[in-house]
Amino acid sequence: MADIEKLVDQLSALTVLEAADLAKALEEKWGVSAAAAAAVAVAGPAAAAAPAAEEQTEFDVILTGDGGNKIAVIKEVRAITQLGLTEAKALVESAPKAIKEGVNKAEAEEIKAKILAAGGTVELK
């Protein structure tokens, strides 16, 4: 472990030009490119957090329960999914289960409202 810490200390002491020369030498020696790693290192934690800050565009609508109103929820699931009675009943009885996957926010909210109005419980992921 002491060797690793010593190496880290030595690398920390390098100038920018020395670090670039080191990167070039390692690329030649091992046949790899440090471009992607360098971009992440230069951008730092702010770039890593940026994807998490992006707004989600696709949602999965998950039926989490029928809320004691199974028949009304089955009717709504049939209307939303175009499933037959048997398939819709099986979906409702096997909750938590996805009603629709990869839908936009507006459609997901609309489906959620319909299921909630029928007495069921829904989760958006």
mmCIF file of C-alpha atoms in Angstrom, residues 70 74 77-78 83-95:
data_model
loop_
_atom_site.group_PDB
_atom_site.id
_atom_site.type_symbol
_atom_site.label_atom_id
_atom_site.label_comp_id
_atom_site.label_asym_id
_atom_site.label_seq_id
_atom_site.Cartn_x
_atom_site.Cartn_y
_atom_site.Cartn_z
ATOM 1 C CA LYS A 70 -60.405 -4.357 -8.652
ATOM 2 C CA ILE A 74 -59.344 -3.789 -14.551
ATOM 3 C CA VAL A 77 -56.220 -1.173 -17.528
ATOM 4 C CA ARG A 78 -58.149 -2.709 -20.433
ATOM 5 C CA LEU A 83 -55.679 -6.046 -23.381
ATOM 6 C CA GLY A 84 -58.435 -8.604 -23.183
ATOM 7 C CA LEU A 85 -60.379 -9.144 -19.976
ATOM 8 C CA THR A 86 -58.314 -12.155 -18.865
ATOM 9 C CA GLU A 87 -54.980 -10.444 -19.533
ATOM 10 C CA ALA A 88 -56.043 -7.212 -17.799
ATOM 11 C CA LYS A 89 -57.332 -9.165 -14.787
ATOM 12 C CA ALA A 90 -54.051 -11.095 -14.576
ATOM 13 C CA LEU A 91 -52.062 -7.845 -14.779
ATOM 14 C CA VAL A 92 -54.074 -6.230 -11.968
ATOM 15 C CA GLU A 93 -53.864 -9.332 -9.776
ATOM 16 C CA SER A 94 -50.095 -9.593 -10.239
ATOM 17 C CA ALA A 95 -49.403 -6.012 -9.105
#
